XYZ file of C-alpha atoms in Angstrom:
398
model
C 0.000 0.000 0.000
C 2.805 2.409 0.916
C 4.505 1.906 -2.473
C 1.235 2.524 -4.252
C 0.728 5.838 -2.441
C 4.266 6.912 -3.382
C 3.649 6.137 -7.070
C 0.394 8.059 -7.029
C 2.043 11.077 -5.457
C 4.862 10.982 -7.993
C 2.443 10.706 -10.915
C 0.504 13.702 -9.605
C 3.481 16.054 -9.943
C 2.699 18.390 -12.877
C 4.968 18.187 -15.895
C 5.111 21.984 -16.188
C 6.432 24.894 -14.132
C 3.558 27.357 -14.376
C 0.273 28.160 -16.114
C 0.314 31.623 -17.754
C -3.466 31.490 -18.170
C -4.229 30.682 -14.537
C -6.445 33.035 -12.530
C -3.521 33.911 -10.277
C -1.359 35.047 -13.202
C -4.202 36.822 -14.997
C -5.067 38.811 -11.881
C -1.804 40.742 -12.377
C 0.400 39.542 -15.211
C 3.231 41.969 -14.480
C 3.497 40.972 -10.809
C 3.374 37.287 -11.755
C 6.202 37.692 -14.261
C 8.298 39.569 -11.723
C 7.880 36.664 -9.302
C 8.658 34.013 -11.927
C 11.794 35.829 -13.055
C 13.331 35.259 -9.647
C 11.877 31.810 -8.996
C 12.087 30.088 -12.393
C 13.636 32.305 -15.112
C 12.999 29.741 -17.867
C 9.697 27.945 -17.306
C 7.736 25.274 -19.150
C 4.103 26.355 -19.332
C 0.979 24.232 -19.062
C 0.288 24.828 -22.774
C 3.717 23.471 -23.764
C 5.498 26.782 -24.334
C 8.836 27.676 -22.747
C 8.593 31.154 -21.208
C 11.804 33.158 -20.873
C 11.753 35.915 -18.237
C 15.267 37.373 -18.009
C 16.587 40.294 -20.061
C 19.894 38.680 -21.071
C 18.247 35.401 -22.111
C 15.590 37.196 -24.154
C 18.162 39.398 -25.874
C 20.218 36.308 -26.771
C 17.154 34.720 -28.349
C 16.325 37.844 -30.361
C 19.873 38.004 -31.713
C 19.986 34.336 -32.782
C 17.389 33.747 -35.534
C 19.224 30.617 -36.680
C 18.480 28.848 -33.402
C 15.161 30.564 -32.653
C 12.973 30.660 -35.746
C 10.166 33.157 -36.295
C 8.303 30.713 -38.541
C 5.776 29.748 -35.875
C 2.456 30.143 -37.687
C 0.758 27.788 -40.111
C -0.330 30.859 -42.098
C 1.790 33.113 -44.305
C 3.182 35.921 -42.132
C 5.167 38.530 -44.072
C 7.846 39.335 -43.058
C 7.903 38.673 -39.310
C 7.059 34.993 -39.714
C 10.034 34.447 -42.015
C 13.665 33.547 -41.372
C 16.796 34.508 -43.327
C 17.445 34.579 -46.205
C 13.750 34.782 -47.186
C 13.069 37.464 -44.597
C 15.488 40.123 -45.880
C 13.923 41.185 -49.211
C 10.433 41.371 -47.699
C 11.658 43.348 -44.706
C 13.361 45.801 -47.082
C 9.971 46.493 -48.675
C 8.255 47.022 -45.320
C 10.968 49.334 -43.977
C 10.340 51.809 -46.815
C 6.966 52.675 -45.275
C 8.428 53.853 -41.961
C 11.186 56.221 -43.055
C 11.689 59.600 -41.323
C 10.263 61.569 -44.244
C 7.116 59.423 -44.270
C 6.676 59.996 -40.550
C 7.139 63.738 -41.086
C 4.527 63.709 -43.842
C 2.025 61.772 -41.725
C 2.448 63.867 -38.573
C -0.189 66.552 -39.429
C -2.824 63.878 -40.110
C -1.979 62.101 -36.888
C -2.182 65.386 -34.973
C -5.589 66.297 -36.405
C -7.000 62.965 -35.236
C -5.456 63.301 -31.782
C -6.587 66.923 -31.407
C -10.185 66.144 -32.335
C -10.464 63.136 -30.044
C -8.894 64.946 -27.071
C -11.135 67.987 -27.628
C -14.173 65.702 -27.530
C -13.357 64.200 -24.124
C -15.703 65.204 -21.309
C -14.243 67.369 -18.558
C -14.822 67.227 -14.788
C -16.470 63.824 -14.903
C -15.276 60.225 -15.085
C -14.133 59.163 -18.554
C -12.993 55.713 -19.673
C -9.838 56.589 -21.574
C -9.825 53.203 -23.314
C -13.253 53.565 -24.921
C -13.221 57.329 -25.390
C -9.639 57.870 -26.544
C -7.310 54.874 -26.855
C -9.441 52.601 -29.025
C -10.763 55.239 -31.451
C -7.310 56.821 -31.769
C -5.649 53.501 -32.665
C -8.429 52.725 -35.120
C -8.576 56.076 -36.865
C -4.853 56.707 -37.069
C -4.185 53.300 -38.624
C -6.962 53.741 -41.178
C -5.500 57.128 -42.060
C -1.997 55.687 -42.423
C -3.295 53.009 -44.797
C -5.557 55.436 -46.670
C -8.759 53.626 -45.693
C -12.177 55.332 -45.553
C -13.918 56.452 -42.365
C -16.655 53.919 -43.065
C -14.253 51.239 -41.800
C -13.863 52.798 -38.344
C -16.959 51.134 -36.895
C -16.450 47.688 -38.428
C -12.798 47.594 -37.367
C -13.604 48.523 -33.760
C -16.188 45.745 -33.644
C -13.728 43.372 -35.301
C -11.102 44.197 -32.672
C -13.522 43.362 -29.856
C -14.460 40.043 -31.442
C -10.836 39.152 -32.073
C -9.814 39.883 -28.482
C -12.722 37.840 -27.118
C -11.962 34.838 -29.336
C -8.251 34.991 -28.474
C -9.041 35.092 -24.770
C -11.289 32.016 -25.123
C -8.704 30.227 -27.280
C -11.566 29.611 -29.715
C -9.589 28.498 -32.760
C -12.631 28.198 -35.001
C -13.800 31.708 -34.184
C -10.268 33.089 -34.533
C -9.995 31.638 -38.047
C -13.355 33.083 -39.080
C -12.464 36.487 -37.638
C -9.097 36.447 -39.445
C -10.871 35.767 -42.742
C -13.236 38.640 -42.028
C -10.311 41.014 -41.592
C -8.622 39.745 -44.745
C -11.856 40.589 -46.522
C -11.559 44.235 -45.502
C -8.039 44.367 -46.938
C -8.983 42.653 -50.192
C -11.879 45.063 -50.611
C -9.478 48.005 -50.414
C -7.143 46.385 -52.939
C -10.025 45.738 -55.322
C -11.273 49.324 -54.995
C -7.900 50.602 -56.139
C -7.665 48.137 -59.004
C -11.133 49.102 -60.208
C -10.144 52.762 -60.153
C -7.215 52.021 -62.453
C -9.357 49.923 -64.770
C -11.884 52.735 -65.108
C -9.167 55.239 -65.909
C -9.354 57.003 -62.556
C -6.354 57.527 -60.352
C -6.484 55.530 -57.107
C -5.474 57.424 -53.958
C -1.740 57.668 -53.409
C -1.536 55.907 -50.082
C 0.264 52.955 -48.514
C -2.326 50.451 -49.745
C -2.003 51.629 -53.348
C 1.791 51.637 -53.121
C 1.861 48.026 -51.961
C 0.124 47.018 -55.199
C 3.202 48.225 -57.063
C 5.829 46.488 -54.925
C 7.943 43.674 -56.339
C 9.907 40.803 -54.872
C 12.504 38.926 -56.937
C 11.342 40.768 -60.065
C 7.652 39.889 -59.698
C 4.720 41.779 -58.141
C 3.692 40.856 -54.623
C 0.788 38.437 -54.606
C -2.476 39.435 -52.978
C -1.787 36.871 -50.276
C 1.540 38.542 -49.501
C 0.032 42.032 -49.476
C -2.836 40.912 -47.240
C -0.345 39.351 -44.828
C 1.774 42.524 -44.684
C -1.236 44.750 -44.077
C -2.711 42.322 -41.554
C 0.502 42.397 -39.539
C 0.644 46.191 -39.663
C -2.969 46.771 -38.785
C -3.883 44.056 -36.310
C -0.811 44.837 -34.228
C -1.486 48.565 -34.450
C -5.130 48.362 -33.399
C -4.433 46.369 -30.250
C -0.994 47.572 -29.198
C -1.459 51.308 -29.753
C -4.776 51.242 -27.902
C -3.139 49.387 -25.006
C -0.227 51.843 -25.051
C -2.483 54.890 -24.851
C -4.370 53.379 -21.922
C -1.137 52.621 -20.080
C 0.230 56.131 -20.670
C -2.937 57.877 -19.499
C -3.248 55.683 -16.427
C 0.416 56.223 -15.513
C 0.169 60.004 -15.825
C -3.003 60.071 -13.745
C -1.273 58.158 -10.944
C 2.031 60.027 -11.136
C 1.220 63.745 -10.985
C 4.898 64.637 -10.617
C 5.748 62.987 -13.950
C 2.603 64.460 -15.480
C 3.563 67.957 -14.367
C 7.107 67.668 -15.668
C 5.999 66.355 -19.065
C 3.254 68.960 -19.299
C 5.840 71.697 -18.817
C 8.044 70.188 -21.530
C 5.339 68.914 -23.879
C 6.699 70.802 -26.898
C 9.763 68.539 -26.908
C 8.496 65.633 -29.055
C 11.719 63.693 -28.599
C 11.409 63.909 -24.825
C 7.809 62.688 -24.961
C 8.853 59.753 -27.148
C 11.514 58.774 -24.604
C 9.006 59.174 -21.792
C 6.532 56.966 -23.635
C 9.172 54.273 -24.117
C 10.037 54.376 -20.407
C 6.426 54.170 -19.226
C 5.776 51.277 -21.604
C 8.910 49.564 -20.332
C 7.412 49.619 -16.856
C 3.985 48.415 -17.998
C 4.108 46.521 -21.295
C 1.428 46.929 -23.994
C 2.674 43.802 -25.778
C 3.245 40.897 -23.444
C 5.186 38.426 -25.549
C 6.343 37.142 -28.902
C 6.899 33.592 -30.105
C 9.839 31.639 -31.453
C 10.531 27.994 -32.317
C 13.822 26.236 -31.604
C 15.578 24.844 -34.676
C 18.045 22.808 -32.590
C 18.602 21.768 -29.002
C 19.544 24.894 -27.055
C 20.426 25.860 -23.502
C 18.626 28.894 -22.115
C 19.026 30.023 -18.533
C 20.572 26.722 -17.546
C 17.751 24.623 -19.017
C 17.937 22.406 -22.091
C 15.181 23.032 -24.636
C 14.860 20.429 -27.420
C 14.581 21.267 -31.111
C 11.097 22.078 -32.383
C 9.871 23.568 -29.101
C 7.839 26.771 -28.792
C 9.558 29.573 -26.881
C 7.850 32.714 -25.578
C 9.924 35.891 -25.394
C 8.351 37.865 -22.542
C 8.961 41.569 -23.160
C 6.773 42.328 -20.142
C 9.296 40.572 -17.909
C 12.608 41.298 -19.657
C 12.020 45.050 -19.492
C 11.625 44.864 -15.727
C 14.662 42.699 -15.010
C 16.402 44.127 -11.940
C 19.770 43.011 -13.313
C 19.404 45.708 -15.997
C 16.816 48.149 -14.641
C 17.496 48.958 -10.993
C 14.280 50.051 -9.228
C 12.394 48.876 -12.292
C 9.105 50.536 -11.268
C 10.712 53.971 -11.201
C 10.189 56.288 -14.166
C 13.638 57.486 -15.204
C 14.707 59.192 -18.412
C 18.405 58.579 -17.756
C 18.220 54.843 -18.486
C 20.066 53.456 -21.504
C 17.465 53.313 -24.317
C 19.364 50.439 -25.946
C 18.347 48.217 -23.029
C 14.634 48.742 -23.642
C 13.229 45.823 -25.641
C 9.815 47.455 -26.084
C 10.033 47.239 -29.881
C 12.195 44.128 -29.975
C 15.707 43.744 -31.250
C 17.603 42.037 -34.040
C 16.354 41.419 -37.559
C 12.739 41.131 -36.378
C 12.632 44.388 -34.410
C 9.296 46.107 -34.979
C 9.446 48.023 -38.289
C 6.540 50.203 -37.162
C 8.376 51.580 -34.127
C 8.873 55.035 -35.742
C 5.136 55.284 -36.432
C 4.211 54.145 -32.918
C 6.558 56.677 -31.338
C 5.155 59.437 -33.553
C 1.562 58.566 -32.705
C 2.128 58.316 -28.963
C 4.226 61.490 -28.677
C 1.670 63.460 -30.706
C -1.187 62.161 -28.591
C 0.665 63.068 -25.379
C 1.329 66.562 -26.711
C -2.333 67.084 -27.522
C -3.597 65.597 -24.255
C -1.199 67.516 -22.020
C -1.709 70.727 -23.975
C -5.508 70.585 -23.738
C -5.801 69.741 -20.042
C -4.729 71.208 -16.725
C -4.821 67.887 -14.888
C -5.462 64.172 -15.369
C -6.592 62.343 -12.235
C -7.691 58.774 -11.477
C -11.434 58.207 -11.290
C -13.690 55.253 -10.610
C -12.752 51.775 -9.526
C -9.331 50.240 -10.085
C -9.565 48.398 -13.409
C -8.533 44.841 -14.100
C -5.556 44.190 -16.303
C -6.161 42.936 -19.798
C -5.847 39.164 -20.095
C -2.977 37.268 -21.743
C -1.810 37.624 -24.452
C -2.928 41.271 -24.329
C -1.215 43.891 -22.201
C -2.498 47.044 -20.585
C -5.860 47.580 -18.936
C -9.478 46.721 -19.694
C -10.665 50.198 -18.653
C -8.868 53.356 -17.504
C -11.086 55.712 -15.552
C -9.814 59.297 -15.358
C -11.080 62.800 -14.672
C -9.817 65.609 -16.892
C -9.737 69.295 -16.066
């Protein structure tokens, strides 16, 4: 009998180190990652993914695409789901859309959107900054960048809600249907521009039209490739920029000293961009990214076999005390090269210049149009994995 009890106890030991979707972790993802970083810096999750928490280990993964492949999806993902040498030519195309002169040209449009939305916020009463500012700003600014009509604002906001809900439920069937729905919006915009050319009219000169003229290896991009590029740009933008705005507003409301300093220096766009990066280092809008091992590797003292899924946790790496002393403190004197907010290596986020432009412009408009931003209402719950940020952000503006 005693031997039987021992066997039962041994068999009951879980074959994983943690469950990133557990209620305990979801209650406060950032706090849970901080705890795991000290207790188990490389952890096998209940879903079979290896989570990496430390800054040095994550940076090593990002700088080694030969050992840690980005080809993790069954669907075409251009270019971030590609490895060298295939990745390079596609990435060269994408990078052309985020040059300094393009950002300069887009800035007035971005500012008009931010100014209008901030001006429309209620004063001296509780406002949910997510619903009233963050979500519409992310939606409208991305549509403007792509050259899409205002008639898509409503459908895309509803699509974003459905996508987040399906992702949270891990409803694969719904996620596939929702992905096809989004691809339909992109294909409709491509077809509109083709029809304009066929009829002799000039299609709008925007990013969507330009992509129709791009070539790879001497041939035009296929519709599937264009749809994948635009999907990656837009889906990431809608969720991550909205989360970023919510995090920034909530942080300023709860740190009046930082708010006052940035308000006094709001005309310095570069300063606001650095401040945004630092706030988003503290509280990540994008929790993680995926890789797949191409060979047996050692990470943080643990052996990970070939073919395993690895999760790079930005939300943990950017709070690693070995790199960021007093990680919860807002400090503009930190080394910006240590901040992995937009990734690193060949797969670093190509849209980082656009994100920084959007967030600095929004901060300028918000700080310039208000005298104070204060917390209001109940403390919100954090967004659930794999999303970062907050579900609601209640504030009072004056």
